[in-house]
Each structure stands twice: as structure tokens, then as C-alpha cells.
Amino acid sequence: MADDPSSDNQQLLDRHCFDGVCHCDWRISIYDCQESVAMWYVNAVNIAIAAISVIIGLFMFVHRVFIKGHTLWYHPNALAGFLRPRPVDCMLLLFILYNIFRILSSAILMTDAVPGGWIVRSFMFEFSWSFGLGGITIYLIGVANSISHSNSTAGWLPSSRFLDIVGTVSLLGPAIFGIPLAIGAGACAENDLIKIAEILIRTSYFLWFIWVAGIGTSVLFAGIRLIRILENHHKRIHRRHSLTAVKSGINKIKMTVATFVICLWTFSGVLLSYCIARDKIIENPIGSIFIGTTWSILGSLTTLVAIVSIVFSPNMKTNPALLFNSKSRIQSNNAEDQEATIDTRPDQDFGESTVMAGAAVTFQDDNEALLHVIQENERMQQEHQLLKKSHSSKSKKSWKKFTRSLSKRDSDASSQLELTYY
């Protein structure tokens, strides 16, 4: 069991007692206090949600990596930088690890394992959050990479070096700065240095507040920019095809961004509140249970929503919007104003098979279809430009300029495909 609350008035790291009534710091102890029953059930619910996320996430991860042959990292290059994770697959892995450690942390609290081991308990509680925030950061890096290689947006675009530096700091920062403070607080508590332990806890959560709020704001603005890019493509081509899948893919990105932003901003508010008013929160049963419930379940619920959004992606077996005919492509060489359609040739970097002319195109889900249509639409636009240039007998210099533009456009579509390739 935790510290014996026999003393009428005492203030320890894991509990505050007044007149024989104790209130727990539910991060590291949930027994022998007024909040015991409520927080026991909160941790039980957290284990259930996290376990569902782990089971579904493992199934998806094994299917994508070991069956479909996805890699977790793209080969770095001078133009794209070295920080090129495959966002969805890396996000899945980090969310799985996050939920596994959340299960272990809740299990330790429910079974009252390692009694008085505040170093272990503090470490186990804090360690999981680095994986959870890392999963969202990976998604943000994917958004930023798509925007940085886009020709369809105006304004400042982050360079590859900037993304490498900021992305690496964002991924490793919480673990480098947060975990040592948590371990230090636990060590001070075990040596009866309670005041120093509380200072370390408040410092840790203030840093976490800055980190989480910053990532949440970055996800919001980067997500808005990416959605605008995709919606502009959708407006250009919606008259040509039935683009239900394209719109569905955009909506899925909106849902993912909204889920992450709500989670991060809510969590940052909880962190700041705990940092400023830790003692008052612990000593108020209603406030303590509310904050503890939000803190304990919010992360697991958010990862479950993100994982489920990957699972429920309808296969596009015979999507009329994505059928391209080689015959019409040949005819377009003779009639400039005729609407051209071309063979589907997905980017080989993503392991997709070439689709023959006139055949039904099979896609994994909405988002793959979304970016595939964008890629083909841009190629069609470039082919029309080529026809105009050939009829007007442009110079070789103009031809080289056109081919460079075509290559850059293909790179743009590919970079967006990396983000939303579910």
C-alpha cells in the first residue's frame, strides 16, 4: 500500500491529508483516499480503451508493414531532408506503444504495485505520453512535408532543413526534458524532499503545456493549409468526375486534424491548471476526479479515434472517378480541346501496381484515391500544355522548362500522398 495516512495532517507527494481525510495524487497513487473508488474505475476504463486500441492497431500495423510491405521510413535525400517518416504507419506504431504503457501504468495503480516506489511510478506515468505526443508530431511532420513540396499554395513554405531540425526537436524534446524531471521528482519524494519534488513536477508540466499547446497550434494551421490545397484540386476537377471518394478523403483529414487539435488543446489546459493549482486540485474531490478522468482517458480515446479512422476506409473497387482510358489519350493528340484521360500510373514509391487502360482501379481507401486523382489531374493539365506548346512550335528551352515543371508537379502529388496514404 501507499504511505499510511494515519497522521491527521500531512502533505506527501502522493497525497494530502487533513483531519484524517486524505486526497490522492492519482498520477501515482489511488488508494486510501476519497477519490479511490472513482479513480479505480477511471483506470479500468482507460485499460479497456487502450486495450482495444492496441488490438486494432497491431492488426493494422501487421497488415500494412508485413503483408502490404510498407516501410516506416522513406529514403532521405538532399531535397526532401532526412526526416521522412511514413506518417500513418509511424503514427500507428507510436500509438500502439503509447497505449501499451498506459495499460501498464494503470495496472500498477490498480494493483498498488511497487508501493512507495515513486521513481518507478512517476516514470511509468510520464513515459507513455512521449509516445502519444510523438504519434501526433509524426502526423504534423507529414503535413509539413506535403506543404513544403507543394506548388499549389502561396506564402511561406518550410524548408527541408527547417523541418528536419524542428521535427527532431519536437519528437525527442518531451522525452529528453520531461522524463528526467519526473524521475527527479520521484527520487526527491523517496528522500522526503517534498518541496523540491513539487517544484520539479510544476516545472515539468509547465514545459509540457508549452510543448502540447505548440504542437496543437501547429497541427491546426498546417492542417488548414493542406486542406485548402486539396480543396483547390477538388474544385478544379469536380465537374469532370464523380468525386465522392475525394471529398470523403478531405473530410477524413479534417476529422483527424480536429481530433488532434481538440485533444492537444484540452490536454494543455489540464496541464496548465495542474501546474498552477496542483494543491487545490488534489484537495478538491470533484475537481480532482474531473481532471484525473480527463487526463487519464483523453489520450487513449484520441488514439482510438485515429486508429478507427484508418480501419473504416471503404475500398474503391470500381470508382468511376478514377477510370482512365488510353484510347481517349491517343485521341487527345488530335483534338486539343477534347477532354483527355490517361492510363493510371501510380507512384512506384508506394508499392502500387500499374493499372491497365479501361480497367477498374482498386484502392485501399478514400485518401489514396484522393491523392491519386490529384496526381492524374495535374498530369492531364500538363499534357494539355504540351499539346499547346507543340502546336505553337516552341523552342527546346521551353520544352525543358515544361518537363522540369511536370517533374516538380509529380513530386508535389507524391509528397501529399505520403501523408494521407491510409
CSV table of C-alpha atoms in Angstrom, one decimal:
chain,number,residue,atom,x,y,z
A,1,MET,CA,0.0,0.0,0.0
A,2,ALA,CA,0.9,3.6,-0.3
A,3,ASP,CA,2.0,5.7,2.7
A,4,ASP,CA,0.0,5.2,5.8
A,5,PRO,CA,-2.4,8.1,6.2
A,6,SER,CA,-2.6,7.7,10.0
A,7,SER,CA,-1.3,11.2,10.6
A,8,ASP,CA,-4.1,13.8,10.8
A,9,ASN,CA,-2.3,16.4,8.7
A,10,GLN,CA,0.5,15.6,6.2
A,11,GLN,CA,1.4,16.6,2.7
A,12,LEU,CA,3.3,14.0,0.8
A,13,LEU,CA,3.9,13.7,-2.9
A,14,ASP,CA,1.2,11.1,-3.4
A,15,ARG,CA,-1.4,12.5,-1.0
A,16,HIS,CA,-2.6,15.4,1.1
A,17,CYS,CA,-4.3,14.6,4.4
A,18,PHE,CA,-6.3,17.0,6.6
A,19,ASP,CA,-8.0,15.9,9.8
A,20,GLY,CA,-7.5,12.3,8.9
A,21,VAL,CA,-9.1,12.7,5.4
A,22,CYS,CA,-6.7,12.1,2.5
A,23,HIS,CA,-6.8,13.1,-1.1
A,24,CYS,CA,-4.6,11.2,-3.6
A,25,ASP,CA,-2.4,12.4,-6.4
A,26,TRP,CA,-4.0,9.9,-8.8
A,27,ARG,CA,-0.9,10.0,-11.1
A,28,ILE,CA,1.0,7.8,-8.7
A,29,SER,CA,-1.5,6.5,-6.1
A,30,ILE,CA,-5.2,5.8,-5.9
A,31,TYR,CA,-5.7,4.0,-2.6
A,32,ASP,CA,-6.6,5.1,0.9
A,33,CYS,CA,-8.2,8.4,-0.1
A,34,GLN,CA,-11.6,9.9,-1.0
A,35,GLU,CA,-11.0,9.5,-4.7
A,36,SER,CA,-10.0,5.8,-4.6
A,37,VAL,CA,-13.2,4.2,-6.0
A,38,ALA,CA,-13.8,6.8,-8.7
A,39,MET,CA,-10.2,6.7,-9.9
A,40,TRP,CA,-10.1,2.9,-9.8
A,41,TYR,CA,-12.9,2.8,-12.3
A,42,VAL,CA,-11.3,5.5,-14.4
A,43,ASN,CA,-8.2,3.4,-14.7
A,44,ALA,CA,-10.3,0.4,-15.5
A,45,VAL,CA,-12.0,2.3,-18.4
A,46,ASN,CA,-8.6,3.5,-19.6
A,47,ILE,CA,-7.2,0.0,-19.7
A,48,ALA,CA,-10.3,-1.2,-21.7
A,49,ILE,CA,-10.0,1.7,-24.3
A,50,ALA,CA,-6.2,1.3,-24.5
A,51,ALA,CA,-6.5,-2.5,-25.0
A,52,ILE,CA,-9.0,-2.0,-27.9
A,53,SER,CA,-6.6,0.5,-29.5
A,54,VAL,CA,-3.7,-1.9,-29.1
A,55,ILE,CA,-5.6,-4.9,-30.6
A,56,ILE,CA,-6.9,-2.9,-33.6
A,57,GLY,CA,-3.6,-1.0,-34.0
A,58,LEU,CA,-1.5,-4.2,-34.0
A,59,PHE,CA,-3.8,-5.8,-36.6
A,60,MET,CA,-3.5,-2.7,-38.9
A,61,PHE,CA,0.3,-2.4,-38.3
A,62,VAL,CA,1.0,-6.1,-39.1
A,63,HIS,CA,-1.3,-5.9,-42.2
A,64,ARG,CA,0.4,-2.7,-43.5
A,65,VAL,CA,4.0,-3.5,-42.7
A,66,PHE,CA,4.3,-7.2,-43.0
A,67,ILE,CA,1.6,-8.0,-45.6
A,68,LYS,CA,1.4,-4.9,-47.7
A,69,GLY,CA,5.2,-4.3,-47.4
A,70,HIS,CA,5.2,-0.7,-46.1
A,71,THR,CA,8.4,0.7,-44.7
A,72,LEU,CA,8.4,3.1,-41.7
A,73,TRP,CA,10.9,5.5,-43.3
A,74,TYR,CA,11.4,6.9,-46.7
A,75,HIS,CA,15.0,7.1,-48.0
A,76,PRO,CA,16.4,10.6,-47.2
A,77,ASN,CA,17.7,12.8,-49.9
A,78,ALA,CA,19.2,16.3,-50.2
A,79,LEU,CA,15.9,17.8,-51.4
A,80,ALA,CA,13.5,16.2,-49.0
A,81,GLY,CA,15.7,16.0,-45.9
A,82,PHE,CA,16.3,13.1,-43.7
A,83,LEU,CA,13.2,13.3,-41.5
A,84,ARG,CA,10.8,11.5,-43.9
A,85,PRO,CA,8.7,9.0,-41.9
A,86,ARG,CA,5.7,7.3,-43.4
A,87,PRO,CA,3.3,9.3,-41.3
A,88,VAL,CA,0.4,6.9,-40.9
A,89,ASP,CA,2.5,3.8,-40.2
A,90,CYS,CA,4.8,5.5,-37.8
A,91,MET,CA,1.8,7.1,-36.1
A,92,LEU,CA,0.2,3.6,-35.7
A,93,LEU,CA,3.4,2.3,-34.1
A,94,LEU,CA,3.8,5.1,-31.6
A,95,PHE,CA,0.1,5.0,-30.7
A,96,ILE,CA,0.4,1.3,-30.0
A,97,LEU,CA,3.4,1.8,-27.7
A,98,TYR,CA,1.6,4.7,-26.0
A,99,ASN,CA,-1.4,2.5,-25.2
A,100,ILE,CA,0.7,-0.4,-24.0
A,101,PHE,CA,2.5,1.9,-21.5
A,102,ARG,CA,-0.8,3.4,-20.5
A,103,ILE,CA,-2.1,-0.1,-19.7
A,104,LEU,CA,0.9,-0.8,-17.6
A,105,SER,CA,0.7,2.5,-15.7
A,106,SER,CA,-3.0,2.0,-14.9
A,107,ALA,CA,-2.4,-1.7,-13.9
A,108,ILE,CA,0.3,-0.5,-11.4
A,109,LEU,CA,-2.1,1.9,-9.9
A,110,MET,CA,-5.0,-0.6,-9.7
A,111,THR,CA,-2.9,-3.3,-8.2
A,112,ASP,CA,-0.8,-0.9,-6.0
A,113,ALA,CA,2.4,-2.5,-7.3
A,114,VAL,CA,5.8,-1.1,-6.3
A,115,PRO,CA,4.4,0.6,-3.1
A,116,GLY,CA,6.4,3.7,-2.2
A,117,GLY,CA,8.4,3.4,-5.4
A,118,TRP,CA,7.8,6.9,-6.6
A,119,ILE,CA,10.6,6.9,-9.1
A,120,VAL,CA,9.1,3.9,-10.9
A,121,ARG,CA,5.5,5.2,-10.7
A,122,SER,CA,6.4,8.7,-11.9
A,123,PHE,CA,8.4,7.2,-14.8
A,124,MET,CA,5.7,4.9,-15.9
A,125,PHE,CA,3.1,7.6,-15.8
A,126,GLU,CA,5.1,10.1,-17.8
A,127,PHE,CA,6.9,7.8,-20.2
A,128,SER,CA,3.8,6.9,-22.2
A,129,TRP,CA,2.9,10.5,-23.1
A,130,SER,CA,6.1,10.9,-25.1
A,131,PHE,CA,4.8,8.2,-27.5
A,132,GLY,CA,1.4,9.7,-27.7
A,133,LEU,CA,2.6,13.2,-28.5
A,134,GLY,CA,5.2,11.7,-30.8
A,135,GLY,CA,2.5,10.0,-32.9
A,136,ILE,CA,0.7,13.3,-33.4
A,137,THR,CA,4.0,15.0,-34.1
A,138,ILE,CA,4.7,12.4,-36.8
A,139,TYR,CA,1.4,13.3,-38.5
A,140,LEU,CA,2.3,17.0,-38.3
A,141,ILE,CA,5.7,16.3,-39.9
A,142,GLY,CA,3.8,14.6,-42.7
A,143,VAL,CA,1.5,17.6,-43.2
A,144,ALA,CA,4.5,19.9,-43.2
A,145,ASN,CA,6.4,17.8,-45.8
A,146,SER,CA,3.3,17.9,-48.1
A,147,ILE,CA,3.1,21.7,-47.8
A,148,SER,CA,6.8,22.2,-48.2
A,149,HIS,CA,6.8,20.4,-51.6
A,150,SER,CA,3.5,21.9,-52.8
A,151,ASN,CA,3.2,24.2,-55.8
A,152,SER,CA,-0.4,24.9,-55.0
A,153,THR,CA,-0.1,27.2,-52.0
A,154,ALA,CA,1.1,30.7,-51.5
A,155,GLY,CA,3.0,32.2,-48.7
A,156,TRP,CA,5.9,30.9,-46.6
A,157,LEU,CA,6.9,27.3,-47.2
A,158,PRO,CA,9.1,25.4,-44.6
A,159,SER,CA,12.5,24.2,-46.0
A,160,SER,CA,13.6,20.6,-45.6
A,161,ARG,CA,16.4,21.7,-43.2
A,162,PHE,CA,13.9,23.6,-41.1
A,163,LEU,CA,11.5,20.6,-40.9
A,164,ASP,CA,14.4,18.3,-40.0
A,165,ILE,CA,15.5,20.5,-37.1
A,166,VAL,CA,12.1,21.4,-35.7
A,167,GLY,CA,10.7,17.9,-36.3
A,168,THR,CA,13.6,16.2,-34.5
A,169,VAL,CA,13.4,18.6,-31.5
A,170,SER,CA,9.6,18.1,-31.4
A,171,LEU,CA,9.9,14.3,-31.4
A,172,LEU,CA,12.7,14.0,-28.8
A,173,GLY,CA,12.1,17.1,-26.7
A,174,PRO,CA,9.4,15.7,-24.4
A,175,ALA,CA,11.4,12.6,-23.6
A,176,ILE,CA,14.6,14.4,-23.1
A,177,PHE,CA,13.3,17.1,-20.8
A,178,GLY,CA,10.1,15.6,-19.3
A,179,ILE,CA,11.2,12.2,-18.2
A,180,PRO,CA,14.3,13.3,-16.2
A,181,LEU,CA,12.1,15.8,-14.3
A,182,ALA,CA,9.6,13.1,-13.5
A,183,ILE,CA,12.4,10.7,-12.3
A,184,GLY,CA,13.9,13.6,-10.2
A,185,ALA,CA,10.6,14.3,-8.6
A,186,GLY,CA,10.2,10.7,-7.6
A,187,ALA,CA,13.7,10.5,-6.2
A,188,CYS,CA,13.1,13.6,-4.1
A,189,ALA,CA,9.9,12.2,-2.8
A,190,GLU,CA,11.6,9.0,-1.8
A,191,ASN,CA,14.1,11.0,0.1
A,192,ASP,CA,11.5,13.2,1.8
A,193,LEU,CA,12.4,16.3,-0.2
A,194,ILE,CA,8.7,17.0,-0.9
A,195,LYS,CA,9.0,20.7,-1.7
A,196,ILE,CA,11.7,20.1,-4.3
A,197,ALA,CA,9.7,17.3,-5.8
A,198,GLU,CA,6.7,19.6,-6.2
A,199,ILE,CA,8.8,22.2,-7.9
A,200,LEU,CA,10.1,19.7,-10.4
A,201,ILE,CA,6.5,18.5,-11.1
A,202,ARG,CA,5.3,22.0,-11.7
A,203,THR,CA,8.3,22.8,-13.9
A,204,SER,CA,7.7,19.6,-15.9
A,205,TYR,CA,4.1,20.3,-16.6
A,206,PHE,CA,4.7,23.9,-17.5
A,207,LEU,CA,7.1,22.7,-20.1
A,208,TRP,CA,4.6,20.1,-21.2
A,209,PHE,CA,2.0,22.8,-21.5
A,210,ILE,CA,4.2,24.8,-23.8
A,211,TRP,CA,5.0,21.8,-25.9
A,212,VAL,CA,1.5,20.4,-26.2
A,213,ALA,CA,-0.1,23.8,-26.9
A,214,GLY,CA,2.6,24.5,-29.6
A,215,ILE,CA,2.1,21.1,-31.3
A,216,GLY,CA,-1.7,21.6,-31.2
A,217,THR,CA,-1.5,25.1,-32.8
A,218,SER,CA,1.0,23.8,-35.4
A,219,VAL,CA,-1.3,20.9,-36.4
A,220,LEU,CA,-4.2,23.3,-36.7
A,221,PHE,CA,-2.5,25.8,-39.1
A,222,ALA,CA,-0.6,23.1,-41.1
A,223,GLY,CA,-3.8,21.1,-41.4
A,224,ILE,CA,-5.8,24.1,-42.6
A,225,ARG,CA,-3.2,24.8,-45.3
A,226,LEU,CA,-3.1,21.2,-46.5
A,227,ILE,CA,-6.9,21.0,-46.6
A,228,ARG,CA,-7.0,24.2,-48.7
A,229,ILE,CA,-4.5,22.7,-51.2
A,230,LEU,CA,-6.6,19.6,-51.6
A,231,GLU,CA,-9.9,21.5,-51.8
A,232,ASN,CA,-8.5,23.7,-54.6
A,233,HIS,CA,-7.7,20.5,-56.5
A,234,HIS,CA,-11.2,19.2,-55.8
A,235,LYS,CA,-12.7,22.4,-57.2
A,236,ARG,CA,-10.7,22.1,-60.4
A,237,ILE,CA,-11.8,18.6,-61.2
A,238,HIS,CA,-15.2,18.1,-59.6
A,239,ARG,CA,-17.0,18.8,-62.9
A,240,ARG,CA,-15.1,16.2,-64.7
A,241,HIS,CA,-15.7,13.2,-62.5
A,242,SER,CA,-17.8,11.9,-59.6
A,243,LEU,CA,-15.5,12.7,-56.7
A,244,THR,CA,-17.3,11.3,-53.7
A,245,ALA,CA,-14.2,9.5,-52.6
A,246,VAL,CA,-12.1,12.6,-53.0
A,247,LYS,CA,-14.4,14.6,-50.8
A,248,SER,CA,-14.6,11.8,-48.3
A,249,GLY,CA,-10.8,11.8,-48.1
A,250,ILE,CA,-10.7,15.5,-47.4
A,251,ASN,CA,-13.3,15.1,-44.7
A,252,LYS,CA,-11.2,12.3,-43.1
A,253,ILE,CA,-8.2,14.7,-42.9
A,254,LYS,CA,-10.4,17.3,-41.4
A,255,MET,CA,-11.6,14.9,-38.8
A,256,THR,CA,-8.1,13.7,-37.9
A,257,VAL,CA,-6.8,17.3,-37.6
A,258,ALA,CA,-9.8,18.3,-35.5
A,259,THR,CA,-9.5,15.3,-33.2
A,260,PHE,CA,-5.8,16.0,-32.6
A,261,VAL,CA,-6.3,19.8,-32.0
A,262,ILE,CA,-9.2,19.3,-29.6
A,263,CYS,CA,-7.1,16.6,-27.7
A,264,LEU,CA,-4.0,18.7,-27.5
A,265,TRP,CA,-5.6,22.0,-26.5
A,266,THR,CA,-7.8,20.3,-23.9
A,267,PHE,CA,-4.7,18.5,-22.5
A,268,SER,CA,-2.7,21.7,-22.5
A,269,GLY,CA,-5.4,23.3,-20.4
A,270,VAL,CA,-5.3,20.4,-18.0
A,271,LEU,CA,-1.5,20.6,-17.7
A,272,LEU,CA,-1.5,24.4,-17.1
A,273,SER,CA,-4.3,24.0,-14.4
A,274,TYR,CA,-2.4,21.3,-12.7
A,275,CYS,CA,0.8,23.3,-12.8
A,276,ILE,CA,-0.7,26.4,-11.3
A,277,ALA,CA,-3.2,24.9,-8.8
A,278,ARG,CA,-1.9,21.4,-8.0
A,279,ASP,CA,-2.6,21.6,-4.3
A,280,LYS,CA,-6.1,22.9,-4.7
A,281,ILE,CA,-7.0,20.3,-7.4
A,282,ILE,CA,-5.8,17.4,-5.2
A,283,GLU,CA,-7.7,18.7,-2.2
A,284,ASN,CA,-11.0,19.1,-4.1
A,285,PRO,CA,-12.5,15.7,-4.7
A,286,ILE,CA,-14.8,16.8,-7.6
A,287,GLY,CA,-12.1,18.8,-9.3
A,288,SER,CA,-9.5,16.1,-8.8
A,289,ILE,CA,-11.7,13.4,-10.2
A,290,PHE,CA,-12.7,15.6,-13.2
A,291,ILE,CA,-9.1,16.5,-14.0
A,292,GLY,CA,-7.9,12.9,-13.4
A,293,THR,CA,-10.6,11.5,-15.7
A,294,THR,CA,-9.8,13.9,-18.5
A,295,TRP,CA,-6.1,13.3,-18.1
A,296,SER,CA,-6.3,9.5,-17.9
A,297,ILE,CA,-8.8,8.8,-20.7
A,298,LEU,CA,-8.4,11.7,-23.2
A,299,GLY,CA,-5.2,10.3,-24.8
A,300,SER,CA,-6.4,6.8,-25.1
A,301,LEU,CA,-9.7,7.9,-26.6
A,302,THR,CA,-8.0,10.1,-29.1
A,303,THR,CA,-5.7,7.4,-30.3
A,304,LEU,CA,-8.6,5.0,-30.6
A,305,VAL,CA,-10.5,7.5,-32.9
A,306,ALA,CA,-7.4,8.0,-35.0
A,307,ILE,CA,-6.9,4.2,-35.4
A,308,VAL,CA,-10.5,3.5,-36.2
A,309,SER,CA,-10.5,6.2,-38.9
A,310,ILE,CA,-7.8,4.2,-40.6
A,311,VAL,CA,-9.7,1.0,-40.3
A,312,PHE,CA,-13.0,2.2,-41.7
A,313,SER,CA,-11.8,3.2,-45.1
A,314,PRO,CA,-14.1,1.7,-47.9
A,315,ASN,CA,-12.2,0.0,-50.7
A,316,MET,CA,-12.7,1.8,-54.0
A,317,LYS,CA,-13.2,-1.3,-56.2
A,318,THR,CA,-14.7,0.3,-59.3
A,319,ASN,CA,-14.7,4.1,-58.8
A,320,PRO,CA,-15.9,5.8,-61.9
A,321,ALA,CA,-13.9,8.9,-61.0
A,322,LEU,CA,-10.7,7.0,-61.3
A,323,LEU,CA,-11.1,5.2,-64.6
A,324,PHE,CA,-8.7,6.3,-67.3
A,325,ASN,CA,-8.8,5.2,-71.0
A,326,SER,CA,-5.8,5.1,-73.2
A,327,LYS,CA,-7.8,5.4,-76.3
A,328,SER,CA,-9.1,8.9,-75.3
A,329,ARG,CA,-5.4,9.7,-74.5
A,330,ILE,CA,-4.5,9.0,-78.1
A,331,GLN,CA,-7.5,11.0,-79.4
A,332,SER,CA,-6.4,14.0,-77.4
A,333,ASN,CA,-3.3,14.2,-79.5
A,334,ASN,CA,-5.5,15.0,-82.5
A,335,ALA,CA,-8.0,17.2,-80.7
A,336,GLU,CA,-6.6,19.8,-78.3
A,337,ASP,CA,-9.9,20.7,-76.8
A,338,GLN,CA,-11.1,17.1,-76.2
A,339,GLU,CA,-11.1,16.1,-72.6
A,340,ALA,CA,-8.2,13.7,-72.2
A,341,THR,CA,-8.0,10.8,-69.9
A,342,ILE,CA,-4.8,8.7,-69.4
A,343,ASP,CA,-3.5,5.4,-68.1
A,344,THR,CA,-3.2,5.3,-64.3
A,345,ARG,CA,0.4,5.0,-63.3
A,346,PRO,CA,0.7,5.4,-59.5
A,347,ASP,CA,4.0,6.4,-57.9
A,348,GLN,CA,6.1,3.3,-57.6
A,349,ASP,CA,7.5,4.5,-54.3
A,350,PHE,CA,4.3,3.5,-52.6
A,351,GLY,CA,4.1,-0.1,-53.9
A,352,GLU,CA,1.0,0.3,-56.1
A,353,SER,CA,0.6,-1.8,-59.2
A,354,THR,CA,0.1,-0.2,-62.6
A,355,VAL,CA,-3.5,-0.2,-63.7
A,356,MET,CA,-4.3,-1.2,-67.3
A,357,ALA,CA,-6.3,1.1,-69.5
A,358,GLY,CA,-10.1,0.8,-69.1
A,359,ALA,CA,-9.7,-1.5,-66.1
A,360,ALA,CA,-11.3,-0.9,-62.7
A,361,VAL,CA,-8.9,0.7,-60.2
A,362,THR,CA,-8.6,-0.8,-56.8
A,363,PHE,CA,-7.6,1.5,-53.9
A,364,GLN,CA,-7.0,0.9,-50.2
A,365,ASP,CA,-9.3,3.7,-49.2
A,366,ASP,CA,-10.6,7.2,-49.7
A,367,ASN,CA,-7.3,9.0,-49.1
A,368,GLU,CA,-5.3,7.0,-51.6
A,369,ALA,CA,-8.0,7.7,-54.2
A,370,LEU,CA,-8.0,11.4,-53.2
A,371,LEU,CA,-4.3,12.0,-53.9
A,372,HIS,CA,-4.3,9.7,-56.9
A,373,VAL,CA,-6.9,11.8,-58.6
A,374,ILE,CA,-4.9,14.9,-57.8
A,375,GLN,CA,-1.8,13.4,-59.3
A,376,GLU,CA,-3.7,12.4,-62.5
A,377,ASN,CA,-5.4,15.7,-62.8
A,378,GLU,CA,-2.1,17.6,-62.7
A,379,ARG,CA,-0.6,15.2,-65.3
A,380,MET,CA,-3.6,15.9,-67.6
A,381,GLN,CA,-3.2,19.6,-67.2
A,382,GLN,CA,0.5,19.3,-68.2
A,383,GLU,CA,-0.3,17.2,-71.2
A,384,HIS,CA,-2.7,19.9,-72.5
A,385,GLN,CA,0.0,22.4,-72.0
A,386,LEU,CA,2.3,20.1,-74.0
A,387,LEU,CA,-0.2,20.0,-76.9
A,388,LYS,CA,-0.4,23.8,-77.0
A,389,LYS,CA,3.3,24.1,-76.9
A,390,SER,CA,3.8,21.6,-79.7
A,391,HIS,CA,1.2,23.3,-82.0
A,392,SER,CA,2.9,26.7,-81.4
A,393,SER,CA,6.4,25.3,-82.2
A,394,LYS,CA,8.1,26.3,-79.0
A,395,SER,CA,11.8,26.1,-78.6
A,396,LYS,CA,13.8,23.3,-76.9
A,397,LYS,CA,14.3,25.6,-74.0
A,398,SER,CA,10.6,25.9,-73.4
A,399,TRP,CA,10.3,22.1,-73.7
A,400,LYS,CA,13.0,21.6,-71.0
A,401,LYS,CA,11.2,24.1,-68.8
A,402,PHE,CA,7.9,22.2,-69.2
A,403,THR,CA,9.4,18.8,-68.3
A,404,ARG,CA,11.0,20.3,-65.2
A,405,SER,CA,7.6,21.7,-64.2
A,406,LEU,CA,6.0,18.3,-64.8
A,407,SER,CA,8.5,16.5,-62.7
A,408,LYS,CA,8.0,19.0,-59.8
A,409,ARG,CA,4.2,18.6,-60.0
A,410,ASP,CA,4.5,14.8,-59.8
A,411,SER,CA,6.8,15.3,-56.7
A,412,ASP,CA,4.1,17.5,-55.2
A,413,ALA,CA,1.4,14.9,-55.6
A,414,SER,CA,3.6,12.2,-54.2
A,415,SER,CA,4.5,14.2,-51.1
A,416,GLN,CA,0.8,14.7,-50.4
A,417,LEU,CA,0.2,11.0,-51.0
A,418,GLU,CA,2.7,10.1,-48.3
A,419,LEU,CA,0.6,11.9,-45.7
A,420,THR,CA,-2.8,10.5,-46.4
A,421,TYR,CA,-1.9,7.1,-47.7
A,422,TYR,CA,-4.1,5.1,-45.3
